[in-house]
Short mmCIF file of C-alpha atoms in Angstrom, two decimals:
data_model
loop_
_atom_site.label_atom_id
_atom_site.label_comp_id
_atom_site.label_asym_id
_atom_site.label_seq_id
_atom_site.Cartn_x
_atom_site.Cartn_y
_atom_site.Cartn_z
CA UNK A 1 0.00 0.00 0.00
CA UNK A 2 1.63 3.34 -1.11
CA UNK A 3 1.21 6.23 1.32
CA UNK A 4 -0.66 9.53 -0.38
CA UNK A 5 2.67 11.42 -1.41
CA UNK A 6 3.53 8.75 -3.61
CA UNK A 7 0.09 8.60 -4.46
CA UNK A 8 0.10 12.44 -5.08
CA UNK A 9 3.16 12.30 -7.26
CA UNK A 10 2.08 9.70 -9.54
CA UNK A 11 -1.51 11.22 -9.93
CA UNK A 12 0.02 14.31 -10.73
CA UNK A 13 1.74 12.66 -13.72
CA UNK A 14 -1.88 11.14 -15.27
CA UNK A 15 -2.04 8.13 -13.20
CA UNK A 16 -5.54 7.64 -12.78
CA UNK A 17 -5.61 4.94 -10.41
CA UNK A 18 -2.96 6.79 -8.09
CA UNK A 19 -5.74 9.73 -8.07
CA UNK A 20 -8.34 8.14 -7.26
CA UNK A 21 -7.32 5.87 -4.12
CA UNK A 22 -5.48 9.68 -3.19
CA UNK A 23 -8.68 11.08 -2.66
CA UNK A 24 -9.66 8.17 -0.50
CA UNK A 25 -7.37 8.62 1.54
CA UNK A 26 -8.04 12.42 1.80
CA UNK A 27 -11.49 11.69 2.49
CA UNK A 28 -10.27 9.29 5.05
CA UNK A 29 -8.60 12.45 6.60
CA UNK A 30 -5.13 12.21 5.44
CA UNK A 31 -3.60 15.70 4.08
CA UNK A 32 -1.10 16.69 1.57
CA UNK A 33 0.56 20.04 2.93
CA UNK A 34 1.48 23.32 0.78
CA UNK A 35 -0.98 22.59 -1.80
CA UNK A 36 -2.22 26.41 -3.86
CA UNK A 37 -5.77 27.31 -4.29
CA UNK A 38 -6.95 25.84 -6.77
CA UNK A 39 -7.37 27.29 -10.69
CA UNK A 40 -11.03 27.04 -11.21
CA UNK A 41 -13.98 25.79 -9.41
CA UNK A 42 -17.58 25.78 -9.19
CA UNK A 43 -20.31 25.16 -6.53
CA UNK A 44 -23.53 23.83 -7.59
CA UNK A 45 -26.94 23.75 -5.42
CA UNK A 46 -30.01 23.76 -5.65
CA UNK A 47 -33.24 21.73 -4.41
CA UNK A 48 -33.67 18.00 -5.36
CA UNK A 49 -35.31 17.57 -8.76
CA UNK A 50 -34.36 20.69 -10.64
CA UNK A 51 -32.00 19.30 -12.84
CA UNK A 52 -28.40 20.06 -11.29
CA UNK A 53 -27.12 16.65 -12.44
CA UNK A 54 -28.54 16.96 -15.87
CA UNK A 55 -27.30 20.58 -16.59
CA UNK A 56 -23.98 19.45 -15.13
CA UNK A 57 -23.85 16.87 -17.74
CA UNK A 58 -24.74 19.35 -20.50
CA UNK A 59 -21.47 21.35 -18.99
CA UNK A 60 -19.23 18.24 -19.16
CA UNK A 61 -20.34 17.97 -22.54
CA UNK A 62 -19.37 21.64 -23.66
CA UNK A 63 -15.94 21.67 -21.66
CA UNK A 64 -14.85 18.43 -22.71
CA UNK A 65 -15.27 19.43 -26.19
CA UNK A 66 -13.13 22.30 -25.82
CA UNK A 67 -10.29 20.35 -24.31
CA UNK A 68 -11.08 21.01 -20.55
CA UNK A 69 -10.37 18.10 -18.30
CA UNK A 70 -13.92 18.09 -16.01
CA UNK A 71 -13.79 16.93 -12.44
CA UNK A 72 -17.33 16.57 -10.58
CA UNK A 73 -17.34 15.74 -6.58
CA UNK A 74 -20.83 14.84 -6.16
CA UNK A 75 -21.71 15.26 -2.59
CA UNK A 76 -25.13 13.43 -1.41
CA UNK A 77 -26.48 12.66 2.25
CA UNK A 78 -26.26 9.47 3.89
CA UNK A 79 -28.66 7.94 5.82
CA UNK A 80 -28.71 9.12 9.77
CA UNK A 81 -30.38 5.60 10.60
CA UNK A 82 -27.66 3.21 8.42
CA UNK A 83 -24.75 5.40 7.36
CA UNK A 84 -25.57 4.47 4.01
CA UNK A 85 -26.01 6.20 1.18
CA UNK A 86 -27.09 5.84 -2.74
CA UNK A 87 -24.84 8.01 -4.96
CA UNK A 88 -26.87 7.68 -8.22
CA UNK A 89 -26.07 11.42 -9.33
CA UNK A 90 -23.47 10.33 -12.27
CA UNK A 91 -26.12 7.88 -13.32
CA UNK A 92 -27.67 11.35 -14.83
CA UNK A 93 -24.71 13.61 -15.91
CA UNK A 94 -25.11 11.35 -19.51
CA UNK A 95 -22.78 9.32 -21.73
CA UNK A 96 -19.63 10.80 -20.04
CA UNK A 97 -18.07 7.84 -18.37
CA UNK A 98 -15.84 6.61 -20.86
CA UNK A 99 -13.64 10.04 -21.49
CA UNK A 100 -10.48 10.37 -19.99
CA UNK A 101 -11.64 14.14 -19.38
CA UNK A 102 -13.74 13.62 -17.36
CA UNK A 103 -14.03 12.03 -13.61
CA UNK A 104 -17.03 11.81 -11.25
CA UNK A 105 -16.13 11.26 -7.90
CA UNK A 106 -19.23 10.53 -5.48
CA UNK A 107 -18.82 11.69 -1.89
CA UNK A 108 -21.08 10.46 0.71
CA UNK A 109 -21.70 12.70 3.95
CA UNK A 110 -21.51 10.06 6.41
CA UNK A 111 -18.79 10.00 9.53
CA UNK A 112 -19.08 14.20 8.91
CA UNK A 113 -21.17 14.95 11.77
CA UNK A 114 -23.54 18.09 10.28
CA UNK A 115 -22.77 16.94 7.00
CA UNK A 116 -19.34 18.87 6.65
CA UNK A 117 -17.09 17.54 4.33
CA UNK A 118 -13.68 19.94 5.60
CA UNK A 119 -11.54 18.30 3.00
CA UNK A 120 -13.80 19.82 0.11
CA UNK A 121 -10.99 21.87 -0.50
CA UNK A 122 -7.72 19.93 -0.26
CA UNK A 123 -9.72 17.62 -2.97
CA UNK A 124 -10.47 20.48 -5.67
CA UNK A 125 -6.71 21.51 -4.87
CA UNK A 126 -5.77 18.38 -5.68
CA UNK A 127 -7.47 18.05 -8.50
CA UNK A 128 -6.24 21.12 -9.46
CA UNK A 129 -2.78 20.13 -9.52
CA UNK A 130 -3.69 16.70 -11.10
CA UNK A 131 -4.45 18.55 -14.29
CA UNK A 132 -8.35 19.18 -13.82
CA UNK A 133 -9.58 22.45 -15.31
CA UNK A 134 -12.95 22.21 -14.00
CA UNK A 135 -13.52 21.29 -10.84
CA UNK A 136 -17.20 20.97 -9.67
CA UNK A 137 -18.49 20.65 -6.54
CA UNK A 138 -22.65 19.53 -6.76
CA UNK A 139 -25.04 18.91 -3.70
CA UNK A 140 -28.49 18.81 -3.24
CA UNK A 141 -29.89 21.11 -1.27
CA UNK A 142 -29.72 25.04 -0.06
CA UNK A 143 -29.25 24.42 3.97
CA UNK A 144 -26.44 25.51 6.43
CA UNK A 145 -24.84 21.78 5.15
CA UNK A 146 -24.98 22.69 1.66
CA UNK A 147 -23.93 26.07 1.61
CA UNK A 148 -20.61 24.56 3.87
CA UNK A 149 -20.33 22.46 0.63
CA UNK A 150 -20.47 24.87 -2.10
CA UNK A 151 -18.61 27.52 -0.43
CA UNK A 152 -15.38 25.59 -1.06
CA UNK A 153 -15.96 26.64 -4.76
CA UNK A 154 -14.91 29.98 -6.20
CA UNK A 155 -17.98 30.87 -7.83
CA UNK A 156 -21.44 29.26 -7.03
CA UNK A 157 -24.27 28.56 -9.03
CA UNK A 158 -27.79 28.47 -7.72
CA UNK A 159 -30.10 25.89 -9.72
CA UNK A 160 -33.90 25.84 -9.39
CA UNK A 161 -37.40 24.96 -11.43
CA UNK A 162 -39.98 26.49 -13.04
CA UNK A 163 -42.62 25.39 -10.57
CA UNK A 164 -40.79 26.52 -7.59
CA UNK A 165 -39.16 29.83 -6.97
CA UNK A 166 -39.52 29.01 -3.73
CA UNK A 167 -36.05 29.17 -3.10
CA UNK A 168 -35.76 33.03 -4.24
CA UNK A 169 -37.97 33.63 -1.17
CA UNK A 170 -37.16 31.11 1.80
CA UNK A 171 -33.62 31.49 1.58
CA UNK A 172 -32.77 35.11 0.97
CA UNK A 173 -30.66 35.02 3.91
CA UNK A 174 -28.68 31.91 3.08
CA UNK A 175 -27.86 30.47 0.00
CA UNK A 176 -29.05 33.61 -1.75
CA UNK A 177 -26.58 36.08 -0.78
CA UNK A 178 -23.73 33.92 -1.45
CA UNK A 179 -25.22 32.74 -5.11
CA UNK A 180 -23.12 33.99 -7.77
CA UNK A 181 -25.72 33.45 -10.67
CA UNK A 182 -28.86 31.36 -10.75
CA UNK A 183 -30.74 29.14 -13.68
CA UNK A 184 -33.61 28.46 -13.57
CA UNK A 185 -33.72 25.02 -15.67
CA UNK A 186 -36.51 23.27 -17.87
CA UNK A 187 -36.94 26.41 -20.23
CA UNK A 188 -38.57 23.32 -22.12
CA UNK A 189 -41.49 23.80 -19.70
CA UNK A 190 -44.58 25.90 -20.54
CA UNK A 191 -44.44 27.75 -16.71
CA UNK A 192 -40.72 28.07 -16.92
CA UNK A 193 -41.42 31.94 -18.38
CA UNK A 194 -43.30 32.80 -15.65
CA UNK A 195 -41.13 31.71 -13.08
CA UNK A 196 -38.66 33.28 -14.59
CA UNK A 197 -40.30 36.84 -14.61
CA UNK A 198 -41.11 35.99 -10.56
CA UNK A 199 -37.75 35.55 -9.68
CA UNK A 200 -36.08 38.33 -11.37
CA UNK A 201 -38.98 40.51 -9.67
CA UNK A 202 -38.12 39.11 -6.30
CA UNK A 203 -34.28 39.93 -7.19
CA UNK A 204 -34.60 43.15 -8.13
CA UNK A 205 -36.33 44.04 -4.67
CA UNK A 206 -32.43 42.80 -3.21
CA UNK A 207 -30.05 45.68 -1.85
CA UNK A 208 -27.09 43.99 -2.93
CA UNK A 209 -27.35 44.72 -6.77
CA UNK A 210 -28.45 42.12 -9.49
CA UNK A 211 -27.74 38.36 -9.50
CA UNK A 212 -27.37 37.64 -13.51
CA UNK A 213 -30.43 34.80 -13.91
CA UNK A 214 -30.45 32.05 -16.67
CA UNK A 215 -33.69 30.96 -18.25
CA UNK A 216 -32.43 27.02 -19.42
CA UNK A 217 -33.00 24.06 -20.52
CA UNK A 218 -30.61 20.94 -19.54
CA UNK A 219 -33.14 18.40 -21.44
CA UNK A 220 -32.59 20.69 -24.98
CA UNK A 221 -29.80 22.68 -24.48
CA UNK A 222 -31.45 26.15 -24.38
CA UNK A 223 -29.69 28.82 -23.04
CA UNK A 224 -26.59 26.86 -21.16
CA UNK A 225 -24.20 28.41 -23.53
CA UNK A 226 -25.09 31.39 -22.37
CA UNK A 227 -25.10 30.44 -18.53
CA UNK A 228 -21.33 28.79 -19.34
CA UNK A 229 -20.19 31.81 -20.90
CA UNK A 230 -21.32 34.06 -17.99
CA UNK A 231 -19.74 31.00 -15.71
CA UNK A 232 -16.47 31.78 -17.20
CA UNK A 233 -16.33 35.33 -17.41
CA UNK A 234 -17.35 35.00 -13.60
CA UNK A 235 -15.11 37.32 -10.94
CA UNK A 236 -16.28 37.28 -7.51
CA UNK A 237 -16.71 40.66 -5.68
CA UNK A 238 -14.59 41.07 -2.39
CA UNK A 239 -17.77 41.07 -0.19
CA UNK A 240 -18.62 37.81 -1.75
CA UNK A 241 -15.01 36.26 -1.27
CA UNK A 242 -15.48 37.30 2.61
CA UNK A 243 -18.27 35.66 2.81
CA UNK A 244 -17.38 32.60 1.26
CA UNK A 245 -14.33 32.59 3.48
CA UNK A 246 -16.74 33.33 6.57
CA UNK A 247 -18.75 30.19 5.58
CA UNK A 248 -15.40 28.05 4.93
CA UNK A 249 -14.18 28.67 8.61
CA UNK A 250 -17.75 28.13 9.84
CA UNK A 251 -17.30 24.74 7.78
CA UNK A 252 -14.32 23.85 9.74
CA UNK A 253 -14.68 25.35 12.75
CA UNK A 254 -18.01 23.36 12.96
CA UNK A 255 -16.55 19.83 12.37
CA UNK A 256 -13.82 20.40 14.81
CA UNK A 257 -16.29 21.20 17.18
CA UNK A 258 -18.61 17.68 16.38
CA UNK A 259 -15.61 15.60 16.72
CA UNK A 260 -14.51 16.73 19.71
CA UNK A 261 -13.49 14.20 22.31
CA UNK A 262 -15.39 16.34 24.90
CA UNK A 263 -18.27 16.81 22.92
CA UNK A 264 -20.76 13.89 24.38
CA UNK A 265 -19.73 14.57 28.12
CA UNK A 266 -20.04 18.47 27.61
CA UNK A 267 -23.99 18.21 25.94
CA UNK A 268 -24.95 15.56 29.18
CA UNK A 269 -23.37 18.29 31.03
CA UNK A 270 -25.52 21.03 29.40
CA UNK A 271 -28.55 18.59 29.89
CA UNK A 272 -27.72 17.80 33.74
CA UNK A 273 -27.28 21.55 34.03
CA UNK A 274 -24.15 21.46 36.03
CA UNK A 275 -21.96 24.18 33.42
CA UNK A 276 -23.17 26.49 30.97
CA UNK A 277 -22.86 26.97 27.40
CA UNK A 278 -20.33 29.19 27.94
CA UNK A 279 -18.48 27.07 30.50
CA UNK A 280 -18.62 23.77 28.04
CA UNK A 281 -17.06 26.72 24.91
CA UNK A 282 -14.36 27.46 27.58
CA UNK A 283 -13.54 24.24 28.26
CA UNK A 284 -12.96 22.04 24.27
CA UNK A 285 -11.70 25.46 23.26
CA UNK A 286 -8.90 25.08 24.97
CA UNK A 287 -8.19 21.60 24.25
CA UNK A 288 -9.56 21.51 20.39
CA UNK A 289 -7.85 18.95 18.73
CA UNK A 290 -6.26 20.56 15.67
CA UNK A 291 -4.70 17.06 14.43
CA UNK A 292 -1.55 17.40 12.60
CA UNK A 293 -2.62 18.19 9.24
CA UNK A 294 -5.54 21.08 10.09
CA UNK A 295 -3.48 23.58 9.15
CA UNK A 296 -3.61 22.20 5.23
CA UNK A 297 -7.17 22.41 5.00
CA UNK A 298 -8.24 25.05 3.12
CA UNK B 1 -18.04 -0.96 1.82
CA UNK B 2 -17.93 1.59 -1.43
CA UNK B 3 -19.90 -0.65 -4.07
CA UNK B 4 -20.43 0.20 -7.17
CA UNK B 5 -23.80 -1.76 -8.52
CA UNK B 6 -23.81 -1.79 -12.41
CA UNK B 7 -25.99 -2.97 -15.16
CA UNK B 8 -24.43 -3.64 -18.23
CA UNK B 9 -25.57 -4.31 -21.69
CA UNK B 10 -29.09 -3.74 -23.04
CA UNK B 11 -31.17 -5.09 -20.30
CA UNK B 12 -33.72 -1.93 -19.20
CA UNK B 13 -34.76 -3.97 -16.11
CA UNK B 14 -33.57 -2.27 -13.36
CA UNK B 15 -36.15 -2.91 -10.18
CA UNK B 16 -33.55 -5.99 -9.14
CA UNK B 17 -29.93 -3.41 -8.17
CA UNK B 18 -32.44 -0.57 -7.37
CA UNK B 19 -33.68 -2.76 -4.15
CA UNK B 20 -30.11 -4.22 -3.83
CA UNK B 21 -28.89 -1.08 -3.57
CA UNK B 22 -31.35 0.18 -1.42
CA UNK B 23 -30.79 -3.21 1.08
CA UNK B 24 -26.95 -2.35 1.07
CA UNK B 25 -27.97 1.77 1.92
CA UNK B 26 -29.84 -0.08 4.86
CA UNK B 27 -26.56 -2.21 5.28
CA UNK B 28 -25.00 1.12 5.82
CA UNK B 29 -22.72 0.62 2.76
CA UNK B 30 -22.10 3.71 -0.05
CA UNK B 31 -23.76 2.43 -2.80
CA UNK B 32 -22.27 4.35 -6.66
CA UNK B 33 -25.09 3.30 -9.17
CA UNK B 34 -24.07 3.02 -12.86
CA UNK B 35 -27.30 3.44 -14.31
CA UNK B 36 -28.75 1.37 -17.18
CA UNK B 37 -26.64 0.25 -20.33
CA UNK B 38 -22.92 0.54 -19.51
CA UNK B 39 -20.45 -0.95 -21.38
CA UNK B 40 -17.87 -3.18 -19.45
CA UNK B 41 -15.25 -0.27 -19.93
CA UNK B 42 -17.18 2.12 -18.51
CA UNK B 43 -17.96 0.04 -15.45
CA UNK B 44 -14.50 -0.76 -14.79
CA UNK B 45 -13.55 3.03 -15.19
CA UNK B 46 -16.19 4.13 -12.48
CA UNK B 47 -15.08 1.51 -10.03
CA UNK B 48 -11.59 3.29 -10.42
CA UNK B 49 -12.81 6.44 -10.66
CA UNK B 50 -15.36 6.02 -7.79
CA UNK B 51 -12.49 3.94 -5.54
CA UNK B 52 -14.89 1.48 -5.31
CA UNK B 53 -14.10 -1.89 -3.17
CA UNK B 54 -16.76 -3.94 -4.80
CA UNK B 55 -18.84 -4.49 -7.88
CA UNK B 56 -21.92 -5.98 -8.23
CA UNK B 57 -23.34 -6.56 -11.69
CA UNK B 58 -27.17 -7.23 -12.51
CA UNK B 59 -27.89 -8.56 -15.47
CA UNK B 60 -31.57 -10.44 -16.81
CA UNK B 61 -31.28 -10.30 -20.55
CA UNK B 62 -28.98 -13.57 -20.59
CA UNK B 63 -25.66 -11.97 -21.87
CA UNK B 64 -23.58 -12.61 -18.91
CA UNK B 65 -21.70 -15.00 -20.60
CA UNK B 66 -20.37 -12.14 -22.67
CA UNK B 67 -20.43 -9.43 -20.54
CA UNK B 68 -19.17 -10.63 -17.05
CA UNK B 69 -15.94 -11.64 -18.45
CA UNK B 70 -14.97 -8.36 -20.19
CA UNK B 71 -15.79 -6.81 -16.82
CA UNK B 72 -13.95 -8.94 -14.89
CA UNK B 73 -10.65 -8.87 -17.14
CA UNK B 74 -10.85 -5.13 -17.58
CA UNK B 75 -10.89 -4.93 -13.98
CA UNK B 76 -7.85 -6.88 -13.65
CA UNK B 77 -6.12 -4.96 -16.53
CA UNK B 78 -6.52 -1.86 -14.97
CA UNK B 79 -4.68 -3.05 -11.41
CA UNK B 80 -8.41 -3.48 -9.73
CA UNK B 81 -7.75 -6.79 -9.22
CA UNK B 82 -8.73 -6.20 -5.40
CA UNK B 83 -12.19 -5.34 -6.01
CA UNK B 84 -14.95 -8.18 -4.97
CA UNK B 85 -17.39 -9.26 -7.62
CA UNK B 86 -20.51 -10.43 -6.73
CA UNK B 87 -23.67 -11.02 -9.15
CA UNK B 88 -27.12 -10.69 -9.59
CA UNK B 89 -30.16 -11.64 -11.93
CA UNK B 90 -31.15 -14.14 -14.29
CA UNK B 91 -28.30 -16.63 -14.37
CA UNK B 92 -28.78 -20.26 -14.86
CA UNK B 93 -27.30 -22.68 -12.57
CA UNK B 94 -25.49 -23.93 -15.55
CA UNK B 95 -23.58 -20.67 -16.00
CA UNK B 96 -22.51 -19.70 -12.63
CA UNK B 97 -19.36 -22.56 -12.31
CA UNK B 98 -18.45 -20.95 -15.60
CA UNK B 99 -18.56 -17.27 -14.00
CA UNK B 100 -17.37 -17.98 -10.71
CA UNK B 101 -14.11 -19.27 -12.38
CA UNK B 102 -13.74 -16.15 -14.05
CA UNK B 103 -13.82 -13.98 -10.72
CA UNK B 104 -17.53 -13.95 -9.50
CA UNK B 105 -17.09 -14.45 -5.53
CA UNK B 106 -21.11 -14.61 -5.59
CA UNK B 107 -24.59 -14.79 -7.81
CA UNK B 108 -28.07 -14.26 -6.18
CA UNK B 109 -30.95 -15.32 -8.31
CA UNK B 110 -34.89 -13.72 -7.93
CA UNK B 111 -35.79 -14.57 -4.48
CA UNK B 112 -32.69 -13.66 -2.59
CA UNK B 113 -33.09 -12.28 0.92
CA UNK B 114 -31.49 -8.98 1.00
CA UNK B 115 -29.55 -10.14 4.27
CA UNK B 116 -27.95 -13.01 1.89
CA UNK B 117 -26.07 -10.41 0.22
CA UNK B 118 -25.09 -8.62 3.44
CA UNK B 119 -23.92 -11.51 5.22
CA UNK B 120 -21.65 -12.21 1.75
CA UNK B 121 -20.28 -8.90 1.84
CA UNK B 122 -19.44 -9.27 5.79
CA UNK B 123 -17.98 -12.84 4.46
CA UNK B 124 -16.22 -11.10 2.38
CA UNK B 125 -14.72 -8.33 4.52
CA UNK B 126 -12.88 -10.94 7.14
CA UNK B 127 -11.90 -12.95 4.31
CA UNK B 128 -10.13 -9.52 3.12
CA UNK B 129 -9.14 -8.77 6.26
CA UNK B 130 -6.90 -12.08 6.90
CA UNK B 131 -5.19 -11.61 3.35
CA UNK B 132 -7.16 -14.50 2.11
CA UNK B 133 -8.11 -14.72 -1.50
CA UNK B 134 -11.69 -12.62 -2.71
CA UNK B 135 -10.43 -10.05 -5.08
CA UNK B 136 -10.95 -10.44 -9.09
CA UNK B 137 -7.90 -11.02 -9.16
CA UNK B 138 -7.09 -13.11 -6.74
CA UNK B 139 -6.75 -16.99 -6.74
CA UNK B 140 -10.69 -18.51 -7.85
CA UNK B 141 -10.54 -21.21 -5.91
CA UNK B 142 -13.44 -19.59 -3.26
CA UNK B 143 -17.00 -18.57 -3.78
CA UNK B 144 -19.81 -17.75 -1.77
CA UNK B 145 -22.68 -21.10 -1.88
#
């Protein structure tokens, strides 16, 4: 069994094998240190059934046509009763599987108490490094868990249906003000118009200047040149950087926190009522467990 | 476990690995599934790509005589030969010597209880565990009964 800088170095030279037990081992918490940001990535969210996984495969389609190598971490729950989980989300990204530009990597949330996945970014680094031109980080979803996901993108794309729009307005606080640009897929749909109108509306009463919104279609291919060009030509303004950075260290900060030794004797403490919140804070903040490789993740 | 469940070929029948992969979920395994009508190489380059430490293959349209093999070498051709194969569907009692000489650790016909499978995989596991044989690639001489 080769340890992950061996691993590193021979995925970095096109070994595809090497890459993908690497990120196994990342995901089984192991670290490579010194690693840079990586070139270019993208978060993608949205609620279940809107199409991310089928847009996402219109996307592959595009960039791997114009010689971009595509990378796709795939993030879906696991069960709280099992621990299992069914990653079916490449089963609808289309007839991708066989190019060597292009690698789907399912991640399950399981052992990552609050569904926080703090290696999200050592992986797209990786990937980075490995030659991947596209990295894409999709979950389902527009929660605290999910924006912890896709804030360990660059740029972050909000997906959503024509019979919803429901996101626009429960989530203005959350996943809304770190969105980047929204689509709003299944242009192929006779309501899709409508929805469309409704959510720019509900935009354009925002303080925080216009989000650019897509009208698409991921089943026919309308508009998604478009939404890739504007994807591209994408910089981030500083406010939204500091947020995503907030959200990062919120990310982290929050799984060091849930696998705290302490943290099962501190909550029967709270419950028994013999410290207080602040007492239990004092206490594992002092002895957080940093590990030896926390200061890698990114 | 990471398990992969694939269907290859032309079969469209997929109720079989949808409730498979549902029992493993249950089994608190990550199930990866393929989808319908994958071609051998593309199975074998999602079990890299996906890490996976198992495969399990469903098949009812009576071509896994063709297809299980390809599967099975391309696996070991592309240094997977640790990866347990186990499969499911219409296969005749006649076939499965054939297939478990080629790699197939297991093969659970219609009817199967879902804990069958589990108890294979946990089978499986210790057998991996004390370094004996159950990979692809590993010597044939063992298979689940």
């Amino acid at each position: 069994m080769s340890n992950h800088i061996e691993l590193f170095d021979s995925a970095r030279k096109g070994d595809r094998r090497s890459l993908s037990k690497l990120l196994t081992a990342i995901e089984s918490g192991k670290s490579i240190s010194g690693l840079p940001n990586p070139n270019w990535t993208l978060g993608i969210t949205g609620p279940p059934g809107v199409g991310k996984s089928t847009l996402i495969g219109r996307m592959i389609q595009h960039w791997s046509s114009s010689g971009e190598k595509v990378a796709i971490l795939a993030v879906d729950p696991s069960s709280p009763i099992s621990g299992g989980s069914i990653l079916a989300d490449r089963l609808r990204m289309g007839e991708a599987s066989l190019l060597d530009s292009v690698l789907i990597r399912s991640l399950a949330t399981r052992n990552h108490p609050g569904g926080i996945l703090p290696y999200l970014g050592q992986m797209c680094s990786i990937l980075s490094e490995c030659g991947w031109t596209r990295v894409l980080i999709e979950t389902v979803g527009s929660g605290q868990s999910e924006i912890g996901i896709v804030a360990f993108a660059d740029r972050i794309l909000l997906v959503d249906g024509p019979d919803r729009g429901d996101i626009v307005q429960s989530e203005k606080a959350g996943i809304m003000e770190l969105a980047d640009i929204i689509a709003i897929n299944k242009a192929d749909l006779s309501n899709s118009k409508a929805s469309f109108a409704s959510v720019l509306e509900a935009l354009s009463l925002g303080e925080d200047g216009p989000i650019p919104v897509h009208l698409v279609s991921a089943f026919d291919g309308t508009g998604v040149e478009g939404l890739i060009a504007e994807l591209e030509a994408f910089q981030p303004s500083k406010k939204k950087v500091g947020l995503r950075q907030l959200e990062r260290l919120i990310a982290n900060w929050n799984s060091l926190l849930l696998t705290h030794p302490q943290i099962d004797s501190q909550i029967e403490n709270l419950c028994d009522g013999s410290i207080t919140i602040r007492e239990a804070i004092t206490s594992m903040g002092t002895s957080m467990d940093f590990g030896g490789d926390v200061n890698d993740w990114q | 476990m990471r398990i992969v469940i694939a269907k290859p070929g032309l079969d469209g029948h997929d109720r079989g690995a949808k409730v498979i992969a549902r029992a493993l979920r249950d089994g608190g395994h990550d199930v990866i599934y393929t989808g319908l009508r994958k071609q051998p190489e593309e199975i074998v380059r999602i079990v890299n790509d996906e890490d996976a430490e198992v495969l399990g293959i469903s098949t009812l349209s009576g071509a896994h005589g063709s297809l299980i093999p390809k599967i099975c070498d391309g696996l070991r051709k592309a240094e997977l030969g640790d990866v347990i194969v186990f499969a499911g569907g219409i296969i005749p009692e006649s076939d499965r010597n054939g297939l478990h000489s080629l790699g197939v650790r297991a093969i659970f016909g219609p009817g199967t209880p879902s804990a069958n499978v589990l108890d294979f995989l946990m089978v499986a596991l210790e057998r991996r565990n004390e370094g004996k044989p159950i990979g692809v690639g590993d010597d044939l001489g063992w298979h689940w009964k």
